[in-house]
Coordinates of C-alpha atoms in Angstrom, one line a residue:
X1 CA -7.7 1.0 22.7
X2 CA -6.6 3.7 25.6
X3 CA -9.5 5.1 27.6
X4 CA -9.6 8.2 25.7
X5 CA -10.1 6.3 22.7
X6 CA -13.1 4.0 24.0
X7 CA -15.3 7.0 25.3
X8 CA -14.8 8.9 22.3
X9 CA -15.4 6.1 20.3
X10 CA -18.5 4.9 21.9
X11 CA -19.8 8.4 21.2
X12 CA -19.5 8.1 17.7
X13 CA -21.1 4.6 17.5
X14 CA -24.3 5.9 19.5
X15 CA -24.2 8.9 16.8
X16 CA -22.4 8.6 13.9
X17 CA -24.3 6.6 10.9
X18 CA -20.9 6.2 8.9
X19 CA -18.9 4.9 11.8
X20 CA -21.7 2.7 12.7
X21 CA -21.3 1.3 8.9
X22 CA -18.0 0.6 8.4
X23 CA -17.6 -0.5 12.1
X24 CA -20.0 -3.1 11.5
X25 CA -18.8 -4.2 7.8
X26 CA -15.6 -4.7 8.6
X27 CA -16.0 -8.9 8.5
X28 CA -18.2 -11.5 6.7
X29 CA -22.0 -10.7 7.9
X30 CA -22.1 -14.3 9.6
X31 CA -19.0 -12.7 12.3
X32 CA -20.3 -9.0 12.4
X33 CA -21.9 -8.9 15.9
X34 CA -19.7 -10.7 17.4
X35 CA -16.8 -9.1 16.6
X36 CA -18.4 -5.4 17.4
X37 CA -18.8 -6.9 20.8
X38 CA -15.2 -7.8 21.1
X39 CA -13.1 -5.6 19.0
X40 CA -13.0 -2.2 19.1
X41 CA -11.1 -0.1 16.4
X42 CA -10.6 3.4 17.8
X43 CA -11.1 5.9 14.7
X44 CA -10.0 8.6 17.1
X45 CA -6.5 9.8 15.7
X46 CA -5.2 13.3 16.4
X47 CA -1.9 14.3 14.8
X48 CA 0.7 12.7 11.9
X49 CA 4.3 12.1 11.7
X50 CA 5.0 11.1 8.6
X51 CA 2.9 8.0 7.9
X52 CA 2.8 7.3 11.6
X53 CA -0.9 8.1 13.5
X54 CA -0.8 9.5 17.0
X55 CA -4.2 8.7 18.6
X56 CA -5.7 10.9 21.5
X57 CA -4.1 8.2 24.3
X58 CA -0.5 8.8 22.8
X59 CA -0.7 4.9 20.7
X60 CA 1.4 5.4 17.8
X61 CA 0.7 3.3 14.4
X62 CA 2.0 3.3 11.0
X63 CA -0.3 3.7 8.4
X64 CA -1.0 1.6 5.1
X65 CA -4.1 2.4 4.7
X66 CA -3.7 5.8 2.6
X67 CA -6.9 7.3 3.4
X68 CA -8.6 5.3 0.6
X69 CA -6.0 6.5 -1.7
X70 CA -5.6 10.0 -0.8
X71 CA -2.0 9.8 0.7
X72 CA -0.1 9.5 -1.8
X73 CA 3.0 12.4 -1.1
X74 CA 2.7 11.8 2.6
X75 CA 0.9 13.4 5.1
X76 CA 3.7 15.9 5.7
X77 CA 3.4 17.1 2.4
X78 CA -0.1 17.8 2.3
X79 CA 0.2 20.0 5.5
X80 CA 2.5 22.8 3.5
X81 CA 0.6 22.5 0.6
X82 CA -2.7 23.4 2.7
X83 CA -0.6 26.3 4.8
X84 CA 0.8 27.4 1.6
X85 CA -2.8 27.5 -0.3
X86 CA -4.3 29.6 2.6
X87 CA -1.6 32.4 2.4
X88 CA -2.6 32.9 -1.4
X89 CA -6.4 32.9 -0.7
X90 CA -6.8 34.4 2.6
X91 CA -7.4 37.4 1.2
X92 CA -10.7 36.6 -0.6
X93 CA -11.5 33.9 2.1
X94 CA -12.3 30.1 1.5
X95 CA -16.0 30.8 0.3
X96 CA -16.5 33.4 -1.8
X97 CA -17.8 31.0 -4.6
X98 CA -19.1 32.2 -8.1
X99 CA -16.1 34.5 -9.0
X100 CA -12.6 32.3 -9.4
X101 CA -9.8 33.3 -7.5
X102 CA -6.7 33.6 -10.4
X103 CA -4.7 30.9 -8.9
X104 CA -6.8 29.0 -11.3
X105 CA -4.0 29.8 -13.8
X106 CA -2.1 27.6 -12.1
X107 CA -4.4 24.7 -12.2
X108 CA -6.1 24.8 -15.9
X109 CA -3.5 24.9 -18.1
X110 CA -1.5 21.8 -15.5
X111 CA -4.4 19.9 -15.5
X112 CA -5.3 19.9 -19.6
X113 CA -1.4 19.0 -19.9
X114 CA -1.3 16.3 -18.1
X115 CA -4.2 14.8 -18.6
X116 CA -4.2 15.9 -22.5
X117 CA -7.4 17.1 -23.1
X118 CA -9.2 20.2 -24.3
X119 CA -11.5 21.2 -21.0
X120 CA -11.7 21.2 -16.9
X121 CA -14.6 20.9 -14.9
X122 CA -14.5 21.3 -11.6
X123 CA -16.5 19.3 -8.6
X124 CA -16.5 18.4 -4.7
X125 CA -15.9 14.9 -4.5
X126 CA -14.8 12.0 -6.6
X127 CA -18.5 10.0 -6.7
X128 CA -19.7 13.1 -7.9
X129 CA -16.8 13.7 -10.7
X130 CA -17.7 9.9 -12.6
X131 CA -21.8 11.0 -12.2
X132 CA -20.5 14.6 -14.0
X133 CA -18.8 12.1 -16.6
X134 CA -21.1 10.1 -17.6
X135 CA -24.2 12.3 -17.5
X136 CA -21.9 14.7 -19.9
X137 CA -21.1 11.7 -22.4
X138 CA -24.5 10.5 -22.3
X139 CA -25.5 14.0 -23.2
X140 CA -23.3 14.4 -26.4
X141 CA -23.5 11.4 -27.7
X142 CA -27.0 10.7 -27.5
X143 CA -27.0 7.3 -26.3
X144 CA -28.4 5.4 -22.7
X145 CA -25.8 2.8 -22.4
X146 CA -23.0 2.3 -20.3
X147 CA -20.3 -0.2 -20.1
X148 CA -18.9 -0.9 -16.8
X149 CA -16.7 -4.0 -16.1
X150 CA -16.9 -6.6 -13.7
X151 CA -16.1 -6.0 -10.0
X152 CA -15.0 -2.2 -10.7
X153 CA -15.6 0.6 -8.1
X154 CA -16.4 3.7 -9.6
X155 CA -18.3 5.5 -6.5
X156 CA -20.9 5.0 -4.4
X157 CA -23.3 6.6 -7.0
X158 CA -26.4 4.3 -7.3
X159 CA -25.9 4.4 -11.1
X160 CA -22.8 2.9 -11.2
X161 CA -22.8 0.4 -8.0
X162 CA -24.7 -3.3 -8.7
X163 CA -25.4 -5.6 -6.6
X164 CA -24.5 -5.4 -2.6
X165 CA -24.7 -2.0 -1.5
X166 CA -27.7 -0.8 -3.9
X167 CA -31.0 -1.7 -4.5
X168 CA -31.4 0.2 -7.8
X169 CA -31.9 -2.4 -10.9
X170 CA -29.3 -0.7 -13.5
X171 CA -31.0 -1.4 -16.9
X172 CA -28.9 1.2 -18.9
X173 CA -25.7 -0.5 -17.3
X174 CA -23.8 -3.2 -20.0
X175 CA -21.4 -4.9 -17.1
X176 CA -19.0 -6.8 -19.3
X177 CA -15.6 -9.2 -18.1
X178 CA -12.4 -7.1 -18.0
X179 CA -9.9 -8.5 -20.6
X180 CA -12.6 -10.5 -22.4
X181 CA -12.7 -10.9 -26.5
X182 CA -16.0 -11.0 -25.9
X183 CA -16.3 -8.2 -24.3
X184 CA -14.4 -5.9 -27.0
X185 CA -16.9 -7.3 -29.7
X186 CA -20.0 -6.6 -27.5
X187 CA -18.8 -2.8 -27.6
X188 CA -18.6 -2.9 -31.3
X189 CA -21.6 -4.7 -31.8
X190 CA -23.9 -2.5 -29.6
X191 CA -21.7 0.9 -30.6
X192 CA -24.5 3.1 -31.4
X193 CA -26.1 2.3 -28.0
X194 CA -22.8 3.4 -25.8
X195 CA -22.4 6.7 -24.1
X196 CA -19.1 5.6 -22.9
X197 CA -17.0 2.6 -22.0
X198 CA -15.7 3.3 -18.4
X199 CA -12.8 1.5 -16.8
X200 CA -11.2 1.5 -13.2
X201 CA -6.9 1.0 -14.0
X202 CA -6.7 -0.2 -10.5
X203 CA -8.2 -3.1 -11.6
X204 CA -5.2 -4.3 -12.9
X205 CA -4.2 -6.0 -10.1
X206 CA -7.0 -8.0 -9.6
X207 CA -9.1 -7.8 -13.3
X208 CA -12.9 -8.9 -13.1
X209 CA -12.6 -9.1 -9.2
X210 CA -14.7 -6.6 -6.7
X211 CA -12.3 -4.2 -4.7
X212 CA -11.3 -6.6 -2.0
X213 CA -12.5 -5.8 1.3
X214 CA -12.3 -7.9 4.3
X215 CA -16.1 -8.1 4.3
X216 CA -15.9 -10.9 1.7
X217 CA -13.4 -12.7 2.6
X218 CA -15.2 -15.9 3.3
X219 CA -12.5 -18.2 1.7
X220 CA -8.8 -17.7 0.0
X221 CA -10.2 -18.0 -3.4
X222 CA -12.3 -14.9 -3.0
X223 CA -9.2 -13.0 -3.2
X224 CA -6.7 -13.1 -6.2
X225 CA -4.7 -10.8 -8.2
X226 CA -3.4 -10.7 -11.9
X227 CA -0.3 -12.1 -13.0
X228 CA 2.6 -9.6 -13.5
X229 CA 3.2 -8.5 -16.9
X230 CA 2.2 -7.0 -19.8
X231 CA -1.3 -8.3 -20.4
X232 CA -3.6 -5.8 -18.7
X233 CA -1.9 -2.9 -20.2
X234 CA -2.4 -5.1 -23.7
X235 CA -6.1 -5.2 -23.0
X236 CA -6.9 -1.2 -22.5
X237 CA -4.6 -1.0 -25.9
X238 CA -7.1 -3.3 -27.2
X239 CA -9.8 -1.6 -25.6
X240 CA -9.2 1.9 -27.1
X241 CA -8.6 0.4 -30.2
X242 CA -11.9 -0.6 -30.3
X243 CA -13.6 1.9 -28.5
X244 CA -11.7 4.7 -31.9
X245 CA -13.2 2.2 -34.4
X246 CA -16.6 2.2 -32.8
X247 CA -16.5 5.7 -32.3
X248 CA -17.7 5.0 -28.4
X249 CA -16.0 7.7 -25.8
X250 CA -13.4 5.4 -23.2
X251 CA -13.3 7.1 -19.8
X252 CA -10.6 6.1 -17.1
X253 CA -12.2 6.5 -13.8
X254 CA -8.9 7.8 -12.0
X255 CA -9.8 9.2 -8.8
X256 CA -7.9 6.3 -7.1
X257 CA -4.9 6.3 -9.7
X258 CA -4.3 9.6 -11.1
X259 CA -1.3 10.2 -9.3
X260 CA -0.9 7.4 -7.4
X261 CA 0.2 4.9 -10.2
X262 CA 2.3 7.8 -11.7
X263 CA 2.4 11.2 -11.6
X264 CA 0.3 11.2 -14.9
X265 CA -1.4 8.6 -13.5
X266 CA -2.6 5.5 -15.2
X267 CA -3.1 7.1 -18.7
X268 CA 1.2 7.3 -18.6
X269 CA 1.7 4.1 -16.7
X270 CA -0.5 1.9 -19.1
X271 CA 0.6 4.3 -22.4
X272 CA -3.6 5.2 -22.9
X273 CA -5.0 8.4 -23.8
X274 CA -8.1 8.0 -22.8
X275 CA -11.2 10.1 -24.2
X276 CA -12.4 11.6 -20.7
X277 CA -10.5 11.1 -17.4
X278 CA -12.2 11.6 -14.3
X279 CA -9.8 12.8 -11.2
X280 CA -10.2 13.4 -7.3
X281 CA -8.7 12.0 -4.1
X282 CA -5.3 13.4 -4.0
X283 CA -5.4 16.0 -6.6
X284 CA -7.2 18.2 -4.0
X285 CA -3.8 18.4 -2.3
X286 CA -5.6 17.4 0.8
X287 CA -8.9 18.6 0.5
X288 CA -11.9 16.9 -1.1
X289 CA -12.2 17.5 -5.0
X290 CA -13.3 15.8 -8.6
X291 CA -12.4 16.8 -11.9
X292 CA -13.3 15.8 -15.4
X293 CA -10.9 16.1 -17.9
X294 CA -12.1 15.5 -21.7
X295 CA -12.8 17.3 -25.5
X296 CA -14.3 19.9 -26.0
X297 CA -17.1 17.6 -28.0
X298 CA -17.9 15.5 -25.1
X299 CA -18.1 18.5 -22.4
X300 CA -20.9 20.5 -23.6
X301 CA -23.4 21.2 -21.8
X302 CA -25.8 22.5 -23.9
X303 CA -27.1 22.0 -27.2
X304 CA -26.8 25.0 -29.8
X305 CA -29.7 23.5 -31.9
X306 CA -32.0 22.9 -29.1
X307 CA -31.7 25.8 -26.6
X308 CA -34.1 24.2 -24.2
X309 CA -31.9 21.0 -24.1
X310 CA -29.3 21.0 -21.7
X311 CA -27.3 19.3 -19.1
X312 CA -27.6 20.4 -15.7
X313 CA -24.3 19.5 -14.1
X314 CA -22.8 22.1 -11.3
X315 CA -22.1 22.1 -7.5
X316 CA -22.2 25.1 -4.8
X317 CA -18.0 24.4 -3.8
X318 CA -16.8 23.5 -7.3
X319 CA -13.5 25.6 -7.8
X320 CA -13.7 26.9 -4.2
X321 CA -10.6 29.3 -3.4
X322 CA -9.0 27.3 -1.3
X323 CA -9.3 24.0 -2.7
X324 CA -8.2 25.6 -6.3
X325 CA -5.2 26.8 -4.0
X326 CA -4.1 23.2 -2.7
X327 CA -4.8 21.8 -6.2
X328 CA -2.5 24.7 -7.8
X329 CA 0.4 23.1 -4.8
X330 CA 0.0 19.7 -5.6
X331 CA 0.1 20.2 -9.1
X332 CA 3.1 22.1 -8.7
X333 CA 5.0 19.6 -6.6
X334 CA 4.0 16.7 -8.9
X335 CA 6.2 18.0 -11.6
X336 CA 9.1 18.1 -10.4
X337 CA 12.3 16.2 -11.4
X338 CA 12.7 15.0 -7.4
X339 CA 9.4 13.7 -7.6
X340 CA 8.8 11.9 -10.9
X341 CA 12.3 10.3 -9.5
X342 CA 10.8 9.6 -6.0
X343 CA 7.7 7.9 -7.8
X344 CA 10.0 5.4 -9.4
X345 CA 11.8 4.9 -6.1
X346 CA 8.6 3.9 -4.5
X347 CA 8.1 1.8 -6.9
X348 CA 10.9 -0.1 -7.1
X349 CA 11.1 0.0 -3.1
X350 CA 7.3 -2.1 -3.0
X351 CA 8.4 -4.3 -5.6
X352 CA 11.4 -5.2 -3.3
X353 CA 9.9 -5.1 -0.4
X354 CA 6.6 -7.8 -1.6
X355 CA 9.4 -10.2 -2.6
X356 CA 11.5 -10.0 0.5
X357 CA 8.2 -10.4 2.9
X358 CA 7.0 -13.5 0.1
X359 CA 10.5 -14.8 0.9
X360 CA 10.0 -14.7 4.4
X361 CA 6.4 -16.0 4.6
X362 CA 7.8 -18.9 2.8
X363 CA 10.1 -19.7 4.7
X364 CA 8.2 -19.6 7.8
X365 CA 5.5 -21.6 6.2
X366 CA 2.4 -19.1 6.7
X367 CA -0.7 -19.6 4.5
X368 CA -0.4 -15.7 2.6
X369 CA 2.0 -13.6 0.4
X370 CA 1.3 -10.2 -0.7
X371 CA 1.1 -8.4 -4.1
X372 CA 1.7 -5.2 -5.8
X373 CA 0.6 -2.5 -8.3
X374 CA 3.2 0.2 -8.0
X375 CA 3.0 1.6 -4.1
X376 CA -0.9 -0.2 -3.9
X377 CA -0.5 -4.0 -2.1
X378 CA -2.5 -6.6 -1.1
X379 CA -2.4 -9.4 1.2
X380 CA -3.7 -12.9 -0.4
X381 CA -3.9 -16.2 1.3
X382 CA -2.5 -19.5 0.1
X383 CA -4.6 -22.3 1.6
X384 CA -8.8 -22.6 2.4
X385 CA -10.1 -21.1 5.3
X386 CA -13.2 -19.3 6.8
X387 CA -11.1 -17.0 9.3
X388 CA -9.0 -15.2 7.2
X389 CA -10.8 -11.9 7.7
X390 CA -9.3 -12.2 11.3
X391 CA -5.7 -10.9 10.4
X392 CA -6.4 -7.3 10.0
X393 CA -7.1 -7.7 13.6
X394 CA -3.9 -8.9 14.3
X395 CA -2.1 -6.5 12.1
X396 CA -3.6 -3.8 14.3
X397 CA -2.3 -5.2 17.2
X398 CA 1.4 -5.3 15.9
X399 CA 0.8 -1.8 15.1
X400 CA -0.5 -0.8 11.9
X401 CA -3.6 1.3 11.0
X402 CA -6.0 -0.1 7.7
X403 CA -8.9 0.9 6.5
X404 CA -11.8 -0.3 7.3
X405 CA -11.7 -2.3 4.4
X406 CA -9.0 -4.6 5.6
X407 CA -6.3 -6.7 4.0
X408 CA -7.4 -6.5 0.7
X409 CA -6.5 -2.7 0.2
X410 CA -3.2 -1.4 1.7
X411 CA -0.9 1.4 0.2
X412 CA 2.9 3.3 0.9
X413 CA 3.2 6.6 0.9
X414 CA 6.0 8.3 -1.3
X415 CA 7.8 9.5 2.4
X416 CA 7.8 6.0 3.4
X417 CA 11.2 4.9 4.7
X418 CA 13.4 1.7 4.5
X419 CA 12.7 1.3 8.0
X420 CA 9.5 2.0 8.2
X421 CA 8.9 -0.7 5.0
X422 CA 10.8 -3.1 7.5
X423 CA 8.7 -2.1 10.2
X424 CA 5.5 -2.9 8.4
X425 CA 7.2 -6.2 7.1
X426 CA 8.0 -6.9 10.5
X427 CA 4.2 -6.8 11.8
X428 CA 2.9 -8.7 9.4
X429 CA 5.0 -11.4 10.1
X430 CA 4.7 -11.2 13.9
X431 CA 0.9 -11.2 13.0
X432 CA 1.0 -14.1 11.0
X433 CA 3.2 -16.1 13.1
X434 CA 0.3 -15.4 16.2
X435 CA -2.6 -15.9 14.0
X436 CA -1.1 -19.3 13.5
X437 CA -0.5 -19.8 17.4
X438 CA -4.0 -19.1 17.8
X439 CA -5.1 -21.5 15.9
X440 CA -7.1 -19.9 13.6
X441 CA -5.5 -21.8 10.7
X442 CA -6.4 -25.4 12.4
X443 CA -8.4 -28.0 10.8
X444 CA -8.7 -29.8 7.7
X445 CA -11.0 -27.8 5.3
X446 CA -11.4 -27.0 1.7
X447 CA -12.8 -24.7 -0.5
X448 CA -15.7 -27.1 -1.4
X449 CA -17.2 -27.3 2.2
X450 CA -16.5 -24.1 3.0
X451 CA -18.8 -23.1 0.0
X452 CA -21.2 -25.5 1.3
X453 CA -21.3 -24.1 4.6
X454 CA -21.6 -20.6 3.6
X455 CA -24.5 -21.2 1.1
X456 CA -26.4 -22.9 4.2
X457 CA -25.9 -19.5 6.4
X458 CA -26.6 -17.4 3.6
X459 CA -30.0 -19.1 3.2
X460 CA -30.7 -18.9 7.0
X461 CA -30.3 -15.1 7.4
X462 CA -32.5 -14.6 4.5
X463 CA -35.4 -16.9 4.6
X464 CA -35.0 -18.9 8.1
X465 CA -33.9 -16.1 10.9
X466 CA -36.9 -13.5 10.0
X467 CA -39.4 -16.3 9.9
X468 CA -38.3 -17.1 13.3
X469 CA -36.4 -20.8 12.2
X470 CA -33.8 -22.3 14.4
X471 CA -30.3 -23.2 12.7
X472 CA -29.3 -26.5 12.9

C-alpha cells in the first residue's frame, strides 16, 4: 500500500462503518484482529483501464473481482454508456422524479422481451428489487410462505438472510435443499401456503452451499462446487414443473445473473421461464438499479374488491432520468450480434483458461484448482488446512484486486484479453507457489481435528472470553 493509499485509508477505517465491516470480515473471526493489524487492503482506487485499477499512488492491478457482479461489459463500456445517457437527459436533469423522461421507450418494451413477461417495475437497488418481489407475490396470492433454498444470497434484506448476519427468526421462511426430491414434494404438499418459490441460478455452481467468502473458509471442505453437467439445469426444469402443477409463483433472483450468465441471463442459459424475475447490478449500465419483471396477475398492487387493501411498494429514485438513460444503453448494446457472440467467447475463453491453470497447479503439486460457471470462477482447495483464507492475501500481492469476499467469488469481464487471462493465471500460480514457501501448507492435519479445534474456539468466544476465561 503507497503512502497515499495508507492515509486515505486510515481515514475511512476511523469513519466509515462499511469499510470498517468488510475490512474486518475478510478472514475466519478467530484471525480477524490480527490480520487488520498487519494487512492493509487499500480501497482507494482512482481511475480504470480496462479491467486494470490504478490506485491514488500509481499501483496498477487487474481486477477479478467484478464489483460484486456489476462488471460484466467492462469498465470501459460502462463509461460511454454513462456519457451517452447524460447527453439524452441533460436537458431535464438527473432528478426530476415523478414525470418519466421518454427514453423509457427504450427500456420497457427491451426489458418485457427479454425477460418475457407482461409488466416493469422499477427500483434503486437489487436488495430492494427481491423485497418488491416477494411482498408483490405475497400480495396476490394470498399466502405467508416463502421458499428459499439452502445457502442462497438473495440480499441483505432481513427477510430473506438466516443465520450469520441477522438476528431476525424467519418464521414465514420454508428453507429447503437445492436439487432435493424432497424438496419438490414439500412445495406441493404445502402449495396453498406459498407466495413464491425463490431461487438464486448462481447457485449452480456450488448448490446447497452459502456464497463462498473467505470469511468461512476454516477448512477445504467448506468450499465445493457442482459437478459440470446437466443436472442443475434438470433440477429448475423439475422445479418449474412442480411449481405450474402447484400453481406456486417461481421467482429467479437474477440481480447477480441476469446478464452475466447470458445476455438473457439465466432464464436462456438454464431454458426456464420463470414466473417473476428480479434484475439489478449491471442492468443499470453502471448505476445502481432493481427491476421486477412478472404478469400482470402477480404485479398488482391493489385489490379491485377491497379498495382499502393495497400494497405499498415505491421508492423516491425509481425510474430516475438518468439511470433510465444508462439502462436504455446497456440494453441496447446487449443485443447486438457482436455481443451475444462475445458472451460465448468469454465463455469458452474461462472454460479454457480453468483447465489450463488446473493443469498447471497439478503439475506443480499445489493443494487448489479453480472452477467455472460461465465468466464466474472460484478457487477451491484440494487438501485440509486452517490457513487457506491466507491466499487472497497473496494474490493481492502478485497483483490482482478481489473483493472483499476473497477466493471464493472471482469474475472476467467480457473485455478481458488473452493476455490479461494469462496474466491472472500467472499470479495465481506465483501466489501459490509462495504460499507454499511460506509454509503455510506445513503440517500433518485433517479435516477431523481441524473441526475439533474450531468447535473449541467457537465455544471460547462465546461463553469463555466474555466471562473473563482463559484459553487453554
Amino acid at each position: 500500500m503507497g503512502a497515499k493509499a495508507k492515509q486515505l485509508n486510515d481515514t475511512l477505517v476511523a469513519g466509515l462503518s462499511d469499510i470498517r465491516f468488510t475490512d474486518t470480515n475478510r478472514v475466519p473471526f478467530q484471525f480477524q484482529k490480527e490480520t487488520r493489524a498487519r494487512y492493509r487492503v487499500a480501497s482507494i482506487t482512482q481511475s480504470s483501464e480496462g479491467p486494470v485499477l490504478v490506485d491514488v499512488d500509481g499501483g496498477r492491478a487487474i481486477d477479478v473481482s467484478g464489483s460484486y457482479g456489476v462488471n460484466v461489459c467492462g469498465y470501459d463500456a460502462y463509461k460511454g454508456f454513462v456519457d451517452r445517457a447524460w447527453s439524452r437527459v441533460k436537458d431535464l436533469g438527473p432528478n426530476v422524479l415523478g414525470p418519466v423522461h421518454p427514453i423509457i421507450s427504450d427500456v420497457l418494451p427491451a426489458l418485457k422481451k427479454i425477460a418475457n413477461k407482461e409488466e416493469v417495475s422499477f427500483h434503486m437497488s437489487g436488495t430492494e428489487a427481491v423485497m418488491c418481489a416477494v411482498r408483490l407475490c405475497r400480495f396476490n396470492t394470498g399466502r405467508k410462505l416463502i421458499v428459499q433454498f439452502a445457502g442462497a444470497y438473495h440480499g441483505w434484506w432481513d427477510g430473506v438472510q438466516p443465520g450469520p448476519g441477522s438476528e431476525r427468526a424467519n418464521s414465514d421462511v420454508l428453507y429447503l435443499n437445492d436439487m432435493s426430491p424432497a424438496a419438490l414434494r414439500c412445495i406441493a404438499a404445502r402449495a396453498d401456503e406459498i407466495a413464491c418459490v425463490c431461487v438464486s441460478p448462481l447457485q449452480g455452481l456450488n448448490p446447497g452451499s452459502p456464497p463462498p467468502s473467505d470469511l468461512v473458509l476454516l477448512d477445504a471442505k467448506v468450499r465445493s462446487t457442482a459437478e459440470k453437467g446437466n443436472a442443475y439445469r434438470a433440477w429448475l426444469h423439475q422445479l418449474k414443473k412442480v411449481c405450474n402443477a402447484s400453481d406456486v409463483p417461481l421467482l429467479f433472483d437474477e440481480v447477480y445473473t441476469g446478464f452475466r450468465m447470458a445476455p438473457g441471463g439465466a432464464q436462456e442459459y438454464y431454458g426456464v421461464d420463470a414466473d417473476v424475475v428480479v434484475y439489478g447490478k449491471t442492468l443499470g449500465g453502471g448505476l445502481a438499479n432493481g427491476v421486477v419483471c412478472g404478469p400482470a396477475r402477480l404485479m398488482k398492487r391493489f385489490d379491485e374488491a377491497k379498495p382499502v387493501r393495497v400494497a405499498y411498494v415505491i421508492g423516491t429514485f425509481s425510474a430516475a432520468p438518468l439511470t433510465l438513460a444508462t439502462m436504455a444503453e446497456f440494453l441496447a448494446w446487449v443485443q447486438t450480434p457482436a455481443t451475444i457472440a462475445a458472451y460465448a467467447d468469454a465463455t469458452a475463453r474461462t472454460d479454457a483458461w480453468v483447465h489450463d491453470v488446473n493443469v498447471a497447479l497439478a503439475a506443480e503439486n499445489l493443494p487448489m484448482r479453480v472452477d467455472n460457471l460461465t465468466t464466474v470462477w472460484t478457487v477451491l482447495f484440494t487438501q485440509p488446512g486452517r490457513y487457506h483464507w491466507m491466499f487472497q492475501y497473496y494474490l493481492r500481492a502478485e497483483g490482482l484486486a478481489l473483493s472483499w469476499v476473497g477466493t471464493g467469488r472471482c469474475l472476467f469481464s467480457l473485455d478481458f484479453t488473452l493476455a490479461q487471462y494469462d496474466a491472472v493465471k500467472t499470479a495465481l500460480l506465483n501466489a501459490a507457489k509462495q504460499m507454499r514457501t511460506d509454509g503455510w501448507w506445513d503440517g500433518d492435519v485433517d479435516a477431523k481435528s481441524i473441526s475439533k479445534k474450531i468447535a473449541k474456539e467457537v465455544v471460547y468466544n462465546m461463553v469463555a472470553q466474555p466471562l473473563g476465561l482463559a484459553s487453554n
